[in-house]
mmCIF file of C-alpha atoms in Angstrom:
data_model
loop_
_atom_site.group_PDB
_atom_site.id
_atom_site.type_symbol
_atom_site.label_atom_id
_atom_site.label_comp_id
_atom_site.label_asym_id
_atom_site.label_seq_id
_atom_site.Cartn_x
_atom_site.Cartn_y
_atom_site.Cartn_z
ATOM 1 C CA MET I 425 48.926 0.820 80.258
ATOM 2 C CA THR I 426 50.031 4.095 78.695
ATOM 3 C CA ILE I 427 47.857 7.100 77.976
ATOM 4 C CA GLY I 428 47.825 6.182 74.288
ATOM 5 C CA GLU I 429 46.747 2.616 75.011
ATOM 6 C CA LEU I 430 43.953 3.712 77.340
ATOM 7 C CA ALA I 431 42.812 6.386 74.900
ATOM 8 C CA GLN I 432 42.666 3.848 72.084
ATOM 9 C CA LEU I 433 40.857 1.309 74.263
ATOM 10 C CA ALA I 434 38.227 3.899 75.232
ATOM 11 C CA GLY I 435 37.976 5.554 71.824
ATOM 12 C CA VAL I 436 39.027 8.981 73.077
ATOM 13 C CA ASN I 437 41.867 11.355 72.369
ATOM 14 C CA PRO I 438 44.795 11.363 74.827
ATOM 15 C CA ARG I 439 44.085 15.082 75.338
ATOM 16 C CA THR I 440 40.726 14.063 76.786
ATOM 17 C CA LEU I 441 42.476 11.917 79.382
ATOM 18 C CA ARG I 442 44.830 14.759 80.267
ATOM 19 C CA TYR I 443 41.818 17.059 80.654
ATOM 20 C CA TYR I 444 40.054 14.526 82.886
ATOM 21 C CA GLU I 445 43.205 14.382 84.991
ATOM 22 C CA ARG I 446 43.386 18.184 85.193
ATOM 23 C CA ILE I 447 39.805 18.417 86.499
ATOM 24 C CA GLY I 448 40.221 15.483 88.878
ATOM 25 C CA LEU I 449 38.039 12.879 87.170
ATOM 26 C CA LEU I 450 40.790 10.422 86.316
ATOM 27 C CA THR I 451 44.185 10.112 87.943
ATOM 28 C CA PRO I 452 46.833 7.757 86.597
ATOM 29 C CA SER I 453 47.765 5.009 89.025
ATOM 30 C CA SER I 454 51.413 5.960 88.744
ATOM 31 C CA ARG I 455 54.056 7.577 86.601
ATOM 32 C CA THR I 456 57.248 6.187 85.173
ATOM 33 C CA GLU I 457 60.627 7.667 86.105
ATOM 34 C CA ALA I 458 60.384 9.639 82.876
ATOM 35 C CA GLY I 459 57.027 11.076 84.002
ATOM 36 C CA TYR I 460 54.788 9.073 81.661
ATOM 37 C CA ARG I 461 51.332 8.282 82.974
ATOM 38 C CA VAL I 462 50.580 4.644 83.784
ATOM 39 C CA TYR I 463 46.945 3.547 83.984
ATOM 40 C CA SER I 464 45.545 0.444 85.675
ATOM 41 C CA PRO I 465 42.513 -1.666 84.744
ATOM 42 C CA GLY I 466 40.666 0.213 87.506
ATOM 43 C CA ASP I 467 41.452 3.484 85.738
ATOM 44 C CA ALA I 468 40.039 1.989 82.535
ATOM 45 C CA ASP I 469 36.878 1.027 84.440
ATOM 46 C CA ARG I 470 36.565 4.572 85.795
ATOM 47 C CA LEU I 471 36.967 5.977 82.287
ATOM 48 C CA ALA I 472 34.289 3.586 81.007
ATOM 49 C CA PHE I 473 31.975 4.860 83.766
ATOM 50 C CA ILE I 474 32.694 8.480 82.790
ATOM 51 C CA ARG I 475 31.881 7.729 79.150
ATOM 52 C CA ARG I 476 28.635 5.902 80.053
ATOM 53 C CA ALA I 477 27.564 8.739 82.345
ATOM 54 C CA GLN I 478 28.235 11.274 79.591
ATOM 55 C CA SER I 479 26.208 9.189 77.140
ATOM 56 C CA VAL I 480 23.081 9.653 79.286
ATOM 57 C CA GLY I 481 23.572 13.395 79.566
ATOM 58 C CA LEU I 482 25.452 13.875 82.818
ATOM 59 C CA SER I 483 27.838 16.808 82.829
ATOM 60 C CA LEU I 484 31.438 16.359 83.883
ATOM 61 C CA ALA I 485 30.650 18.236 87.110
ATOM 62 C CA GLU I 486 27.778 15.851 87.863
ATOM 63 C CA ILE I 487 30.018 12.888 87.082
ATOM 64 C CA ALA I 488 32.674 14.307 89.407
ATOM 65 C CA ASP I 489 30.077 14.501 92.196
ATOM 66 C CA VAL I 490 29.114 10.851 91.704
ATOM 67 C CA ILE I 491 32.758 9.767 91.670
ATOM 68 C CA ALA I 492 33.501 11.839 94.780
ATOM 69 C CA LEU I 493 30.660 10.148 96.645
ATOM 70 C CA ARG I 494 31.955 6.723 95.632
ATOM 71 C CA ASP I 495 35.539 7.630 96.511
ATOM 72 C CA THR I 496 34.458 8.597 100.030
ATOM 73 C CA GLY I 497 32.704 5.263 100.501
ATOM 74 C CA THR I 498 29.165 6.501 99.932
ATOM 75 C CA VAL I 499 26.957 4.480 97.603
ATOM 76 C CA PRO I 500 25.970 7.109 95.018
ATOM 77 C CA CYS I 501 22.801 5.469 93.692
ATOM 78 C CA ARG I 502 20.405 7.828 95.502
ATOM 79 C CA HIS I 503 22.289 10.806 94.072
ATOM 80 C CA VAL I 504 22.293 9.215 90.613
ATOM 81 C CA ARG I 505 18.531 8.663 90.865
ATOM 82 C CA ALA I 506 18.026 12.353 91.699
ATOM 83 C CA LEU I 507 20.225 13.356 88.764
ATOM 84 C CA ALA I 508 18.274 11.056 86.442
ATOM 85 C CA GLU I 509 14.951 12.450 87.659
ATOM 86 C CA ALA I 510 16.161 16.001 87.025
ATOM 87 C CA LYS I 511 17.423 15.066 83.547
ATOM 88 C CA VAL I 512 14.099 13.421 82.667
ATOM 89 C CA SER I 513 12.263 16.580 83.779
ATOM 90 C CA GLU I 514 14.571 18.732 81.647
ATOM 91 C CA ILE I 515 13.961 16.470 78.655
ATOM 92 C CA ASP I 516 10.191 16.627 79.201
ATOM 93 C CA VAL I 517 10.356 20.432 79.051
ATOM 94 C CA ARG I 518 12.515 20.339 75.916
ATOM 95 C CA VAL I 519 10.168 17.839 74.251
ATOM 96 C CA ALA I 520 7.172 20.072 75.016
ATOM 97 C CA ASP I 521 9.044 23.082 73.621
ATOM 98 C CA LEU I 522 9.934 21.139 70.471
ATOM 99 C CA GLN I 523 6.334 19.970 70.044
ATOM 100 C CA GLN I 524 5.170 23.584 70.279
ATOM 101 C CA LEU I 525 7.827 24.674 67.791
ATOM 102 C CA ARG I 526 6.749 21.921 65.413
ATOM 103 C CA ALA I 527 3.101 22.993 65.663
ATOM 104 C CA ASP I 528 4.118 26.606 64.978
ATOM 105 C CA LEU I 529 6.113 25.561 61.917
ATOM 106 C CA VAL I 530 3.250 23.440 60.568
ATOM 107 C CA ARG I 531 0.920 26.447 60.918
ATOM 108 C CA LEU I 532 3.499 28.656 59.202
ATOM 109 C CA ARG I 533 3.922 26.154 56.371
ATOM 110 C CA GLU I 534 0.161 26.035 55.806
ATOM 111 C CA ALA I 535 -0.198 29.816 55.990
ATOM 112 C CA ALA I 536 2.645 30.224 53.489
ATOM 113 C CA ARG I 537 1.016 27.704 51.153
ATOM 114 C CA GLU I 538 -2.299 29.587 51.307
ATOM 115 C CA ALA I 539 -0.645 32.988 50.900
ATOM 116 C CA GLU I 540 1.691 32.110 47.996
ATOM 117 C CA THR I 541 -0.170 34.321 45.532
ATOM 118 C CA ASP I 542 -0.173 37.488 47.639
ATOM 119 C CA CYS I 543 2.699 36.853 50.039
ATOM 120 C CA VAL I 544 4.170 40.327 49.720
ATOM 121 C CA GLN I 545 2.203 43.299 50.957
ATOM 122 C CA ALA I 546 3.466 46.820 51.394
ATOM 123 C CA SER I 547 3.597 46.551 55.183
ATOM 124 C CA SER I 548 4.799 42.963 55.374
ATOM 125 C CA ILE I 549 7.824 40.924 54.406
ATOM 126 C CA CYS I 550 5.748 37.720 54.266
ATOM 127 C CA ILE I 551 2.109 37.710 55.308
ATOM 128 C CA ALA I 552 2.316 34.037 56.295
ATOM 129 C CA PHE I 553 4.232 34.974 59.453
ATOM 130 C CA GLU I 554 1.549 37.400 60.552
ATOM 131 C CA GLU I 555 -1.213 34.929 59.848
ATOM 132 C CA SER I 556 0.328 31.964 61.624
ATOM 133 C CA THR I 557 2.542 33.167 64.462
ATOM 134 C CA GLN I 558 2.429 35.374 67.500
ATOM 135 C CA PRO I 559 5.079 38.026 68.153
ATOM 136 C CA PRO I 560 7.710 36.861 70.646
ATOM 137 C CA SER I 561 6.996 37.906 74.204
#
């Protein structure tokens, strides 16, 4: 299949496929005499894997590592498990940060509601910030 056909099948732009080729993620099975890329069903499967891996947060570099392991005959599942564990840990940290941010914003909203009548003081832009938040460290 041509680059356009594979791109349409996968729902990506042909430029994406050229980029994947440039960084070594996806190599066309062959080229025509005119130099056009020709992709096989196996190439389509590899592209589907790349898209699924991206959808769960793996970077292209991480995907390249998984593919390289597979291409050398190593079963990459242990590596994938380690990647997934690291991603879950990163998400846990981000969730905690977002929960803290939400709590800070709720406090700010309440302080602003209570301070609506005297929000402006000579030394303050909005007193609600001073009453509800800590200065950044």
